[in-house]
mmCIF file of N, CA and C in Angstrom:
data_model
loop_
_atom_site.group_PDB
_atom_site.id
_atom_site.type_symbol
_atom_site.label_atom_id
_atom_site.label_comp_id
_atom_site.label_asym_id
_atom_site.label_seq_id
_atom_site.Cartn_x
_atom_site.Cartn_y
_atom_site.Cartn_z
ATOM 1 N N UNK A 1 56.640 -17.844 5.651
ATOM 2 C CA UNK A 1 57.559 -18.279 6.669
ATOM 3 C C UNK A 1 58.908 -17.635 6.399
ATOM 4 N N UNK A 2 59.477 -17.047 7.415
ATOM 5 C CA UNK A 2 60.816 -16.487 7.297
ATOM 6 C C UNK A 2 61.837 -17.600 7.473
ATOM 7 N N UNK A 3 62.820 -17.635 6.588
ATOM 8 C CA UNK A 3 63.843 -18.664 6.649
ATOM 9 C C UNK A 3 64.856 -18.404 7.752
ATOM 10 N N UNK A 4 65.778 -19.320 7.923
ATOM 11 C CA UNK A 4 66.794 -19.182 8.965
ATOM 12 C C UNK A 4 67.770 -18.060 8.679
ATOM 13 N N UNK A 5 67.872 -17.640 7.436
ATOM 14 C CA UNK A 5 68.801 -16.582 7.070
ATOM 15 C C UNK A 5 68.260 -15.210 7.468
ATOM 16 N N UNK A 6 66.939 -15.082 7.634
ATOM 17 C CA UNK A 6 66.356 -13.789 7.963
ATOM 18 C C UNK A 6 66.672 -13.413 9.411
ATOM 19 N N UNK A 7 66.415 -12.156 9.752
ATOM 20 C CA UNK A 7 66.724 -11.671 11.102
ATOM 21 C C UNK A 7 65.785 -12.231 12.157
ATOM 22 N N UNK A 8 64.567 -12.602 11.770
ATOM 23 C CA UNK A 8 63.598 -13.176 12.713
ATOM 24 C C UNK A 8 63.009 -14.453 12.095
ATOM 25 N N UNK A 9 63.706 -15.592 12.235
ATOM 26 C CA UNK A 9 63.180 -16.828 11.639
ATOM 27 C C UNK A 9 61.901 -17.279 12.329
ATOM 28 N N UNK A 10 61.019 -17.874 11.560
ATOM 29 C CA UNK A 10 59.751 -18.322 12.122
ATOM 30 C C UNK A 10 59.935 -19.660 12.843
ATOM 31 N N UNK A 11 58.934 -20.023 13.645
ATOM 32 C CA UNK A 11 59.002 -21.278 14.383
ATOM 33 C C UNK A 11 58.986 -22.477 13.443
ATOM 34 N N UNK A 12 58.281 -22.367 12.335
ATOM 35 C CA UNK A 12 58.226 -23.479 11.385
ATOM 36 C C UNK A 12 59.605 -23.749 10.791
ATOM 37 N N UNK A 13 60.378 -22.703 10.515
ATOM 38 C CA UNK A 13 61.719 -22.893 9.974
ATOM 39 C C UNK A 13 62.620 -23.591 10.984
ATOM 40 N N UNK A 14 62.503 -23.217 12.225
ATOM 41 C CA UNK A 14 63.312 -23.850 13.264
ATOM 42 C C UNK A 14 62.907 -25.309 13.439
ATOM 43 N N UNK A 15 61.604 -25.578 13.402
ATOM 44 C CA UNK A 15 61.132 -26.965 13.527
ATOM 45 C C UNK A 15 61.590 -27.820 12.361
ATOM 46 N N UNK A 16 61.562 -27.263 11.141
ATOM 47 C CA UNK A 16 62.045 -28.007 9.989
ATOM 48 C C UNK A 16 63.531 -28.330 10.108
ATOM 49 N N UNK A 17 64.305 -27.399 10.617
ATOM 50 C CA UNK A 17 65.734 -27.633 10.787
ATOM 51 C C UNK A 17 65.986 -28.737 11.796
ATOM 52 N N UNK A 18 65.303 -28.667 12.926
ATOM 53 C CA UNK A 18 65.485 -29.677 13.961
ATOM 54 C C UNK A 18 65.053 -31.051 13.447
ATOM 55 N N UNK A 19 63.926 -31.111 12.746
ATOM 56 C CA UNK A 19 63.472 -32.409 12.234
ATOM 57 C C UNK A 19 64.421 -32.951 11.175
ATOM 58 N N UNK A 20 65.003 -32.086 10.369
ATOM 59 C CA UNK A 20 65.982 -32.530 9.379
ATOM 60 C C UNK A 20 67.224 -33.111 10.028
ATOM 61 N N UNK A 21 67.699 -32.451 11.069
ATOM 62 C CA UNK A 21 68.865 -32.976 11.766
ATOM 63 C C UNK A 21 68.538 -34.271 12.506
ATOM 64 N N UNK A 22 67.332 -34.397 13.025
ATOM 65 C CA UNK A 22 66.944 -35.648 13.671
ATOM 66 C C UNK A 22 66.895 -36.798 12.676
ATOM 67 N N UNK A 23 66.396 -36.517 11.463
ATOM 68 C CA UNK A 23 66.402 -37.549 10.434
ATOM 69 C C UNK A 23 67.827 -37.968 10.072
ATOM 70 N N UNK A 24 68.742 -37.012 10.024
ATOM 71 C CA UNK A 24 70.135 -37.352 9.736
ATOM 72 C C UNK A 24 70.742 -38.182 10.862
ATOM 73 N N UNK A 25 70.379 -37.893 12.103
ATOM 74 C CA UNK A 25 70.906 -38.666 13.226
ATOM 75 C C UNK A 25 70.349 -40.084 13.224
ATOM 76 N N UNK A 26 69.084 -40.241 12.874
ATOM 77 C CA UNK A 26 68.502 -41.579 12.772
ATOM 78 C C UNK A 26 69.242 -42.386 11.711
ATOM 79 N N UNK A 27 69.527 -41.740 10.606
ATOM 80 C CA UNK A 27 70.253 -42.418 9.532
ATOM 81 C C UNK A 27 71.641 -42.836 10.006
ATOM 82 N N UNK A 28 72.337 -41.974 10.706
ATOM 83 C CA UNK A 28 73.671 -42.311 11.201
ATOM 84 C C UNK A 28 73.610 -43.443 12.216
ATOM 85 N N UNK A 29 72.614 -43.423 13.103
ATOM 86 C CA UNK A 29 72.479 -44.484 14.098
ATOM 87 C C UNK A 29 72.214 -45.825 13.427
ATOM 88 N N UNK A 30 71.390 -45.827 12.385
ATOM 89 C CA UNK A 30 71.135 -47.075 11.675
ATOM 90 C C UNK A 30 72.402 -47.609 11.014
ATOM 91 N N UNK A 31 73.218 -46.712 10.495
ATOM 92 C CA UNK A 31 74.472 -47.152 9.898
ATOM 93 C C UNK A 31 75.432 -47.710 10.945
ATOM 94 N N UNK A 32 75.484 -47.063 12.105
ATOM 95 C CA UNK A 32 76.389 -47.522 13.151
ATOM 96 C C UNK A 32 75.945 -48.855 13.745
ATOM 97 N N UNK A 33 74.648 -49.098 13.852
ATOM 98 C CA UNK A 33 74.154 -50.337 14.434
ATOM 99 C C UNK A 33 74.216 -51.513 13.472
ATOM 100 N N UNK A 34 74.326 -51.254 12.216
ATOM 101 C CA UNK A 34 74.333 -52.317 11.216
ATOM 102 C C UNK A 34 75.759 -52.823 11.004
ATOM 103 N N UNK A 35 76.014 -54.115 11.264
ATOM 104 C CA UNK A 35 77.369 -54.631 11.023
ATOM 105 C C UNK A 35 77.725 -54.658 9.534
ATOM 106 N N UNK A 36 76.763 -54.950 8.708
ATOM 107 C CA UNK A 36 76.984 -54.879 7.262
ATOM 108 C C UNK A 36 75.744 -54.267 6.630
ATOM 109 N N UNK A 37 75.952 -53.445 5.669
ATOM 110 C CA UNK A 37 74.857 -52.704 5.049
ATOM 111 C C UNK A 37 74.203 -53.578 3.980
ATOM 112 N N UNK A 38 72.994 -54.061 4.272
ATOM 113 C CA UNK A 38 72.287 -54.867 3.288
ATOM 114 C C UNK A 38 71.395 -53.980 2.420
ATOM 115 N N UNK A 39 70.648 -54.590 1.531
ATOM 116 C CA UNK A 39 69.840 -53.835 0.570
ATOM 117 C C UNK A 39 68.731 -53.030 1.251
ATOM 118 N N UNK A 40 68.057 -53.624 2.248
ATOM 119 C CA UNK A 40 66.962 -52.913 2.923
ATOM 120 C C UNK A 40 67.458 -51.689 3.683
ATOM 121 N N UNK A 41 68.594 -51.823 4.353
ATOM 122 C CA UNK A 41 69.161 -50.673 5.077
ATOM 123 C C UNK A 41 69.592 -49.581 4.112
ATOM 124 N N UNK A 42 70.178 -49.994 3.006
ATOM 125 C CA UNK A 42 70.587 -49.015 2.001
ATOM 126 C C UNK A 42 69.397 -48.265 1.432
ATOM 127 N N UNK A 43 68.283 -48.960 1.242
ATOM 128 C CA UNK A 43 67.068 -48.317 0.736
ATOM 129 C C UNK A 43 66.536 -47.303 1.739
ATOM 130 N N UNK A 44 66.536 -47.690 3.015
ATOM 131 C CA UNK A 44 66.061 -46.768 4.046
ATOM 132 C C UNK A 44 66.941 -45.530 4.136
ATOM 133 N N UNK A 45 68.231 -45.705 4.011
ATOM 134 C CA UNK A 45 69.157 -44.573 4.054
ATOM 135 C C UNK A 45 68.921 -43.651 2.858
ATOM 136 N N UNK A 46 68.692 -44.227 1.686
ATOM 137 C CA UNK A 46 68.452 -43.399 0.504
ATOM 138 C C UNK A 46 67.099 -42.694 0.556
ATOM 139 N N UNK A 47 66.177 -43.193 1.365
ATOM 140 C CA UNK A 47 64.890 -42.506 1.540
ATOM 141 C C UNK A 47 65.025 -41.374 2.557
ATOM 142 N N UNK A 48 65.759 -41.609 3.644
ATOM 143 C CA UNK A 48 65.868 -40.596 4.699
ATOM 144 C C UNK A 48 66.775 -39.427 4.318
ATOM 145 N N UNK A 49 67.802 -39.673 3.524
ATOM 146 C CA UNK A 49 68.745 -38.606 3.183
ATOM 147 C C UNK A 49 68.090 -37.466 2.396
ATOM 148 N N UNK A 50 67.335 -37.715 1.314
ATOM 149 C CA UNK A 50 66.692 -36.583 0.623
ATOM 150 C C UNK A 50 65.657 -35.865 1.486
ATOM 151 N N UNK A 51 64.962 -36.593 2.367
ATOM 152 C CA UNK A 51 64.014 -35.925 3.260
ATOM 153 C C UNK A 51 64.717 -34.962 4.199
ATOM 154 N N UNK A 52 65.842 -35.386 4.761
ATOM 155 C CA UNK A 52 66.586 -34.528 5.677
ATOM 156 C C UNK A 52 67.164 -33.309 4.952
ATOM 157 N N UNK A 53 67.696 -33.516 3.775
ATOM 158 C CA UNK A 53 68.270 -32.397 3.013
ATOM 159 C C UNK A 53 67.183 -31.425 2.578
ATOM 160 N N UNK A 54 66.035 -31.929 2.131
ATOM 161 C CA UNK A 54 64.962 -31.029 1.696
ATOM 162 C C UNK A 54 64.373 -30.252 2.875
ATOM 163 N N UNK A 55 64.292 -30.860 4.056
ATOM 164 C CA UNK A 55 63.816 -30.124 5.224
ATOM 165 C C UNK A 55 64.776 -29.002 5.590
ATOM 166 N N UNK A 56 66.068 -29.260 5.494
ATOM 167 C CA UNK A 56 67.050 -28.220 5.800
ATOM 168 C C UNK A 56 67.015 -27.099 4.771
ATOM 169 N N UNK A 57 66.898 -27.443 3.490
ATOM 170 C CA UNK A 57 66.834 -26.417 2.436
ATOM 171 C C UNK A 57 65.551 -25.590 2.575
ATOM 172 N N UNK A 58 64.432 -26.241 2.863
ATOM 173 C CA UNK A 58 63.174 -25.503 3.056
ATOM 174 C C UNK A 58 63.261 -24.582 4.254
ATOM 175 N N UNK A 59 63.975 -24.993 5.282
ATOM 176 C CA UNK A 59 64.136 -24.132 6.445
ATOM 177 C C UNK A 59 65.016 -22.931 6.121
ATOM 178 N N UNK A 60 66.049 -23.129 5.330
ATOM 179 C CA UNK A 60 66.918 -22.014 4.965
ATOM 180 C C UNK A 60 66.215 -21.000 4.076
ATOM 181 N N UNK A 61 65.471 -21.481 3.099
ATOM 182 C CA UNK A 61 64.816 -20.592 2.142
ATOM 183 C C UNK A 61 63.558 -19.976 2.731
ATOM 184 N N UNK A 62 62.735 -20.797 3.354
ATOM 185 C CA UNK A 62 61.466 -20.332 3.898
ATOM 186 C C UNK A 62 60.324 -20.680 2.959
ATOM 187 N N UNK A 63 59.220 -21.126 3.522
ATOM 188 C CA UNK A 63 58.042 -21.499 2.753
ATOM 189 C C UNK A 63 57.014 -20.385 2.892
ATOM 190 N N UNK A 64 56.395 -19.937 1.802
ATOM 191 C CA UNK A 64 55.408 -18.861 1.921
ATOM 192 C C UNK A 64 54.191 -19.309 2.735
ATOM 193 N N UNK A 65 53.742 -18.444 3.625
ATOM 194 C CA UNK A 65 52.560 -18.750 4.433
ATOM 195 C C UNK A 65 51.323 -18.158 3.759
ATOM 196 N N UNK A 66 50.152 -18.786 3.937
ATOM 197 C CA UNK A 66 48.917 -18.235 3.353
ATOM 198 C C UNK A 66 48.532 -16.933 4.044
ATOM 199 N N UNK A 67 47.700 -16.112 3.393
ATOM 200 C CA UNK A 67 47.261 -14.864 4.020
ATOM 201 C C UNK A 67 46.521 -15.134 5.325
ATOM 202 N N UNK A 68 46.501 -14.155 6.194
ATOM 203 C CA UNK A 68 45.968 -14.311 7.544
ATOM 204 C C UNK A 68 44.490 -14.689 7.565
ATOM 205 N N UNK A 69 43.664 -14.047 6.780
ATOM 206 C CA UNK A 69 42.232 -14.275 6.860
ATOM 207 C C UNK A 69 41.668 -15.126 5.746
ATOM 208 N N UNK A 70 42.467 -15.951 5.085
ATOM 209 C CA UNK A 70 41.956 -16.704 3.936
ATOM 210 C C UNK A 70 40.939 -17.759 4.345
ATOM 211 N N UNK A 71 40.996 -18.269 5.542
ATOM 212 C CA UNK A 71 40.070 -19.322 5.952
ATOM 213 C C UNK A 71 38.770 -18.768 6.491
ATOM 214 N N UNK A 72 38.683 -17.469 6.699
ATOM 215 C CA UNK A 72 37.489 -16.856 7.268
ATOM 216 C C UNK A 72 36.437 -16.533 6.212
ATOM 217 N N UNK A 73 36.822 -16.510 4.951
ATOM 218 C CA UNK A 73 35.873 -16.145 3.906
ATOM 219 C C UNK A 73 34.909 -17.301 3.645
ATOM 220 N N UNK A 74 33.627 -16.981 3.644
ATOM 221 C CA UNK A 74 32.621 -17.998 3.360
ATOM 222 C C UNK A 74 32.177 -17.850 1.920
ATOM 223 N N UNK A 75 31.956 -18.963 1.317
ATOM 224 C CA UNK A 75 31.519 -18.949 -0.088
ATOM 225 C C UNK A 75 29.993 -18.891 -0.145
ATOM 226 N N UNK A 76 29.486 -18.117 -1.084
ATOM 227 C CA UNK A 76 28.058 -18.034 -1.317
ATOM 228 C C UNK A 76 27.311 -17.061 -0.426
ATOM 229 N N UNK A 77 28.021 -16.219 0.292
ATOM 230 C CA UNK A 77 27.330 -15.235 1.143
ATOM 231 C C UNK A 77 27.718 -13.837 0.765
#
């Protein structure tokens, strides 16, 4: 997968970026709707924040894709 820094980013990188930003927006909305931050909300925020950051970092760097024909090989023939 080509990352966002490359000249031709792949669709997976763009999808990861969008999903990361959506997770950050969900986290912000939960904070805005909560009059006081209790323990359960704080736990949810601490779970969503690393997921959003890791999706953005994976989109920037790029994840290696498997070879094109790796699933076509049959074993034992």
